[in-house]
Tab-separated table of C-alpha atoms in Angstrom:
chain	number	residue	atom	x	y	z
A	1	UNK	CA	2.204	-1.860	-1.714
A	2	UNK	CA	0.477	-1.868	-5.192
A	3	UNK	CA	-2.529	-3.511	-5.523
A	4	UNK	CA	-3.418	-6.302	-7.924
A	5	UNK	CA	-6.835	-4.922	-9.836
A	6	UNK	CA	-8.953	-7.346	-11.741
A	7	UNK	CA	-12.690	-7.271	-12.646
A	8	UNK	CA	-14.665	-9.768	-11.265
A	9	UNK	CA	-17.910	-10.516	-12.968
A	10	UNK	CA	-20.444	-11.623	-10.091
A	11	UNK	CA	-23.010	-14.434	-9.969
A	12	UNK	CA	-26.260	-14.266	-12.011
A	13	UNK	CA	-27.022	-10.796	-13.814
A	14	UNK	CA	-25.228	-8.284	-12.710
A	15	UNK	CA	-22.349	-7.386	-14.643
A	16	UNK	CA	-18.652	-7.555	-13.844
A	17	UNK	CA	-16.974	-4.095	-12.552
A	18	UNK	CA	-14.137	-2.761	-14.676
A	19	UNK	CA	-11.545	-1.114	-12.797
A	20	UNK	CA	-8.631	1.182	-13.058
A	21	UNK	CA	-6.437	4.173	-11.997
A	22	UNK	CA	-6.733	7.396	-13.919
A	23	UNK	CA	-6.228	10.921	-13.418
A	24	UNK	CA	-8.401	13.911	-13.213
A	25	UNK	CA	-5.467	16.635	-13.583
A	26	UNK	CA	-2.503	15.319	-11.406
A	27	UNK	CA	-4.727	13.752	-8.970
A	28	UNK	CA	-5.038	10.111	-9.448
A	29	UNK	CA	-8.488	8.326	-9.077
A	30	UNK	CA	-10.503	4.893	-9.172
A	31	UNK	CA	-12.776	4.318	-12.346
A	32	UNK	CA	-15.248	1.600	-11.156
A	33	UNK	CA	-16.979	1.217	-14.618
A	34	UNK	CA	-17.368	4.904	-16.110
A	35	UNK	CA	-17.115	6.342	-12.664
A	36	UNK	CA	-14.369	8.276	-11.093
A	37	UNK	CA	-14.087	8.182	-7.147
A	38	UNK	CA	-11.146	9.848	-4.563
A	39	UNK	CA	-8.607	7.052	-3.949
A	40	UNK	CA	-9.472	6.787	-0.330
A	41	UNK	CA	-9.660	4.039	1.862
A	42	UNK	CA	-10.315	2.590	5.079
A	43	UNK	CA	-9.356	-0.851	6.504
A	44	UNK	CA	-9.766	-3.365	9.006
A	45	UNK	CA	-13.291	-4.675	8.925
A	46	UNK	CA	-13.128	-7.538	11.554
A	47	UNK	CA	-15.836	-6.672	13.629
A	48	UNK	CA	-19.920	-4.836	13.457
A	49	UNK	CA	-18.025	-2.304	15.317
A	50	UNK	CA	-15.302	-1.297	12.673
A	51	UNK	CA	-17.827	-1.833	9.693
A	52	UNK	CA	-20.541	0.983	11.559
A	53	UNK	CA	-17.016	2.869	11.299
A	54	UNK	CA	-16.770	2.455	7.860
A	55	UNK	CA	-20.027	3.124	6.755
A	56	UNK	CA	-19.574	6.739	8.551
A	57	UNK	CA	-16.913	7.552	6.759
A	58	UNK	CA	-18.234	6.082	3.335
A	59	UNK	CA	-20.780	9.024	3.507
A	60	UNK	CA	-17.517	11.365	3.821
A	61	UNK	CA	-16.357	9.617	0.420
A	62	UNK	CA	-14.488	6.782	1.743
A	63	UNK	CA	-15.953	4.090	-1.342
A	64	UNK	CA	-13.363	1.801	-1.137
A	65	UNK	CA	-12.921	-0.692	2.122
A	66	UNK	CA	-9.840	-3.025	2.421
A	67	UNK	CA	-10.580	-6.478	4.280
A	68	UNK	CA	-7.861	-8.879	5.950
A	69	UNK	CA	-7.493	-11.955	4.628
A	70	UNK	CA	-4.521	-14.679	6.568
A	71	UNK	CA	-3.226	-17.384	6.282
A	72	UNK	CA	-5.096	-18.006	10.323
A	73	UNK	CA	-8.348	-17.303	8.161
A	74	UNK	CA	-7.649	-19.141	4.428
A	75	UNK	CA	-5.651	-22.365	5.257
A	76	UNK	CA	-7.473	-25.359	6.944
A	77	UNK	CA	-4.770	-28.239	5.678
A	78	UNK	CA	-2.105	-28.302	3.386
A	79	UNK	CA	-3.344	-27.221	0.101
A	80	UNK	CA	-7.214	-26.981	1.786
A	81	UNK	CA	-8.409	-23.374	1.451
A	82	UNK	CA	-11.411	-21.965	2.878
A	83	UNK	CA	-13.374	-18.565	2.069
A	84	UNK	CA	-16.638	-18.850	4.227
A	85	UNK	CA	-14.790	-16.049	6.600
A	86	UNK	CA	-14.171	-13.704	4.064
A	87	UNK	CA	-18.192	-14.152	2.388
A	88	UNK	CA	-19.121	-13.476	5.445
A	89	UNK	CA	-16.659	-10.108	6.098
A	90	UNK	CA	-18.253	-8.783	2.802
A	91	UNK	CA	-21.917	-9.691	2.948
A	92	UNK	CA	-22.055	-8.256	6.437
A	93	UNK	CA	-19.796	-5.331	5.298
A	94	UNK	CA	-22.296	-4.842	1.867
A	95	UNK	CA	-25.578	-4.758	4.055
A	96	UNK	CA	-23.393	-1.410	5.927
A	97	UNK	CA	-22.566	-0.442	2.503
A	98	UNK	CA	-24.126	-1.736	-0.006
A	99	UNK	CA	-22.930	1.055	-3.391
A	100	UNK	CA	-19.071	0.637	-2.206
A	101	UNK	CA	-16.051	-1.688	-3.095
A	102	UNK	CA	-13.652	-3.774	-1.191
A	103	UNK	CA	-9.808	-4.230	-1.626
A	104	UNK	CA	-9.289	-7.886	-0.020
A	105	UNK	CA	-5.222	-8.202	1.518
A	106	UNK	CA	-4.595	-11.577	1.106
A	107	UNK	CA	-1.528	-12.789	3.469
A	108	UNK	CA	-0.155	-15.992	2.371
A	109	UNK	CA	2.856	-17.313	3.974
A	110	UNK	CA	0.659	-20.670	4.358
A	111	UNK	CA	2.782	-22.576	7.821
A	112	UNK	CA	0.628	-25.160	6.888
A	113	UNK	CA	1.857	-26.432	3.480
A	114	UNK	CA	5.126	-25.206	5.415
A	115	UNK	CA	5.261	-28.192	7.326
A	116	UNK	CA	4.022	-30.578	4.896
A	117	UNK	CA	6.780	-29.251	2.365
A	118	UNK	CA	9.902	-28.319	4.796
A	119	UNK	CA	12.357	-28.869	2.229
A	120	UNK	CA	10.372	-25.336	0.030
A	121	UNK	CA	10.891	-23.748	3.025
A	122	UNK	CA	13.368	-20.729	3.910
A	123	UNK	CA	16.564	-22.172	5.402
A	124	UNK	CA	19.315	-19.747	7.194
A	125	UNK	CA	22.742	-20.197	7.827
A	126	UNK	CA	22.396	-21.122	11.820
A	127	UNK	CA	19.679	-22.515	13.957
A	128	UNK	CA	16.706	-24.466	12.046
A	129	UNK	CA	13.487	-23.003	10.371
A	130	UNK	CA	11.027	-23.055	12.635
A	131	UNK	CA	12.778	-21.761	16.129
A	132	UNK	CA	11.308	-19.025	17.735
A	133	UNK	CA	14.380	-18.509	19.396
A	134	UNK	CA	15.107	-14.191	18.836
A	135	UNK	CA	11.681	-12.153	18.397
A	136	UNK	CA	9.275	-14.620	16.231
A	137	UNK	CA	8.663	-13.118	13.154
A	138	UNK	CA	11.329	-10.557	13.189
A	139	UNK	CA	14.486	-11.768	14.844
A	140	UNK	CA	13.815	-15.590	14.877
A	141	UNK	CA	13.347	-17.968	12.285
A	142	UNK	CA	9.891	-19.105	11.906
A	143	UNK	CA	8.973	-22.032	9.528
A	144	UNK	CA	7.751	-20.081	6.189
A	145	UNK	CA	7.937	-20.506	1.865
A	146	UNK	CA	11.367	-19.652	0.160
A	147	UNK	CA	9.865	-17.111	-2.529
A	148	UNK	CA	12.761	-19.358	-4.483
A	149	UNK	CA	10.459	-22.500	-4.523
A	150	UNK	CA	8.753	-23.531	-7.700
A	151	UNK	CA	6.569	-25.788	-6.032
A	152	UNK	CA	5.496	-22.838	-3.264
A	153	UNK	CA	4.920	-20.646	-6.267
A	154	UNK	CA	2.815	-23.000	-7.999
A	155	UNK	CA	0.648	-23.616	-4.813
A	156	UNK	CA	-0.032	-20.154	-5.316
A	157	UNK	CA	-1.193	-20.404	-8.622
A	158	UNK	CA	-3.553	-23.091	-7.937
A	159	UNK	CA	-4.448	-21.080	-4.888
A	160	UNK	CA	-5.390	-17.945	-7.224
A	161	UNK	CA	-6.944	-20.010	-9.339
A	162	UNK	CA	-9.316	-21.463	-6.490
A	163	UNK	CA	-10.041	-17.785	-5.078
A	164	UNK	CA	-10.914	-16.464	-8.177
A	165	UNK	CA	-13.532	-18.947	-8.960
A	166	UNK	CA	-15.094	-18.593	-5.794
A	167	UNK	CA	-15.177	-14.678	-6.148
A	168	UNK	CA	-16.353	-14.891	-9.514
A	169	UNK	CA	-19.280	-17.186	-8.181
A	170	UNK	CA	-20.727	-14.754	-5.103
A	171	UNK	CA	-23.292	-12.249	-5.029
A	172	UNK	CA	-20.670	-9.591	-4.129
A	173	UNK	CA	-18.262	-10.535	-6.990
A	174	UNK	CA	-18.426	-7.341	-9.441
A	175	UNK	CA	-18.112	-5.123	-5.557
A	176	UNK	CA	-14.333	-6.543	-5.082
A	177	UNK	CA	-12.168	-3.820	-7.139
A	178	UNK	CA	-8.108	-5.132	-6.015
A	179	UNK	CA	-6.398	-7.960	-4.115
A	180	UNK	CA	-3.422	-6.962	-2.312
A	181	UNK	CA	-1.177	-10.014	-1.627
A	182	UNK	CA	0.691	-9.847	1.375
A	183	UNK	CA	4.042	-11.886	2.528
A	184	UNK	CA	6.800	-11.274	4.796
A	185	UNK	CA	6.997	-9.799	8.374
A	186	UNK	CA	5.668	-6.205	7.239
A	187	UNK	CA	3.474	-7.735	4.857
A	188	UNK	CA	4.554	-5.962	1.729
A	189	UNK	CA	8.308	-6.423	1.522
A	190	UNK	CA	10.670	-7.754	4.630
A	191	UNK	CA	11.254	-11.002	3.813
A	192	UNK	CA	11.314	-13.296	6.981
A	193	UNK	CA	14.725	-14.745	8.876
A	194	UNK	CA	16.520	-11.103	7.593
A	195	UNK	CA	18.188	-10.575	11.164
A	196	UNK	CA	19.178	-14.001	10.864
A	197	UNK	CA	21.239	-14.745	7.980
A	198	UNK	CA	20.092	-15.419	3.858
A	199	UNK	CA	18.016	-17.780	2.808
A	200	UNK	CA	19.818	-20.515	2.104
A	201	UNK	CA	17.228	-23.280	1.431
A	202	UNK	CA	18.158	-25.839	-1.395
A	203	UNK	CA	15.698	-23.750	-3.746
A	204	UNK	CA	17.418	-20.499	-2.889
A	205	UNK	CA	20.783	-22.266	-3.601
A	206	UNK	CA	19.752	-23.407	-6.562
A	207	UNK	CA	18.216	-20.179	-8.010
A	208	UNK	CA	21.710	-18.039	-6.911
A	209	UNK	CA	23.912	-20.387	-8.528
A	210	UNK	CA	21.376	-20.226	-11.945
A	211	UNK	CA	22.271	-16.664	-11.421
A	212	UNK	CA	25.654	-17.073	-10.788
């Protein structure tokens, strides 16, 4: 999966990072303003345990960190986001670390605004969105977006919108380098329902027979 890189200028003084890929040679790199670092990076920092990890490794030249982001963490009501989770993930990560940078992997299939908006929602050609009927998230059909919705893809808009304030307003702002958004059952490109038919949701319906 690629990752989405943006600079985010932090709170008070300090200056926003500028970031992007080039290459020393053939060997790609990260340029966090003017300075060139292996493209290397660890994940999963959920717990004091895994960030102590982390920070061992960061003196090996690990610089970058990815942190987990779900929908379980993000989505308190329909349309009601939350971040304190995630400020908390990176300050506590930052005290470990405090000189490297954090990818955060956003995963937004949002069963929340799911059920307030069934009709956005994937439909497949037997059994009804939400069964669990089959192997959950691989064989049955859970409740989740059509990527065909307008109105799902303009909740994420306005859910960009909100997380990019919020970065742009903490202490650690300028320290986040790339947001990787997530969706489907392997995150990155399995769309949900597969072993169970197409989509066939109104807004799927509609979009094939624009295409059509």
């Amino acid at each position: 999966a690629s990752a989405i890189f943006f600079a985010a200028p932090a709170s008070g003084a300090e200056a926003a990072s500028v970031v992007k890929v080039v290459y020393e040679g053939n060997m790609p790199k990260i340029r966090v303003n003017g300075t060139n670092y292996n493209p290397w990076m660890m994940k999963k920092l959920k717990v004091k345990q895994q960030i102590e990890a982390n920070a061992r490794v960061s003196k090996l030249g690990f610089r970058f960190h990815e942190v987990d982001y779900t929908h379980q963490d993000v989505e308190t009501a329909a349309g009601v986001y939350t971040f304190d989770l995630l400020d908390k993930k990176i300050s506590d990560a930052l005290r470990a670390m405090p000189n490297d940078f954090f990818f955060i992997n956003l995963g937004l299939s949002l069963p929340k605004w799911c059920v307030a908006n069934k009709g956005e929602c994937v439909g497949y050609l037997n059994g009804r969105p939400g069964s669990k009927k089959g192997g959950g998230e691989f064989g049955g059909r859970p409740l989740r977006p059509s990527p065909a919705s307008a109105a799902y893809r303009e909740e994420l808009r306005r859910f960009f919108k909100i997380f990019g304030e919020y970065v742009k307003s903490r202490p650690w702002g300028s320290s986040i380098v790339g947001v990787r958004v997530s969706w489907g059952v392997y995150t990155e490109w399995h769309y949900y329902g597969q072993k169970e038919g197409p989509d066939v949701s109104p807004a799927m319906t509609a979009a094939f027979h624009r295409w059509k």
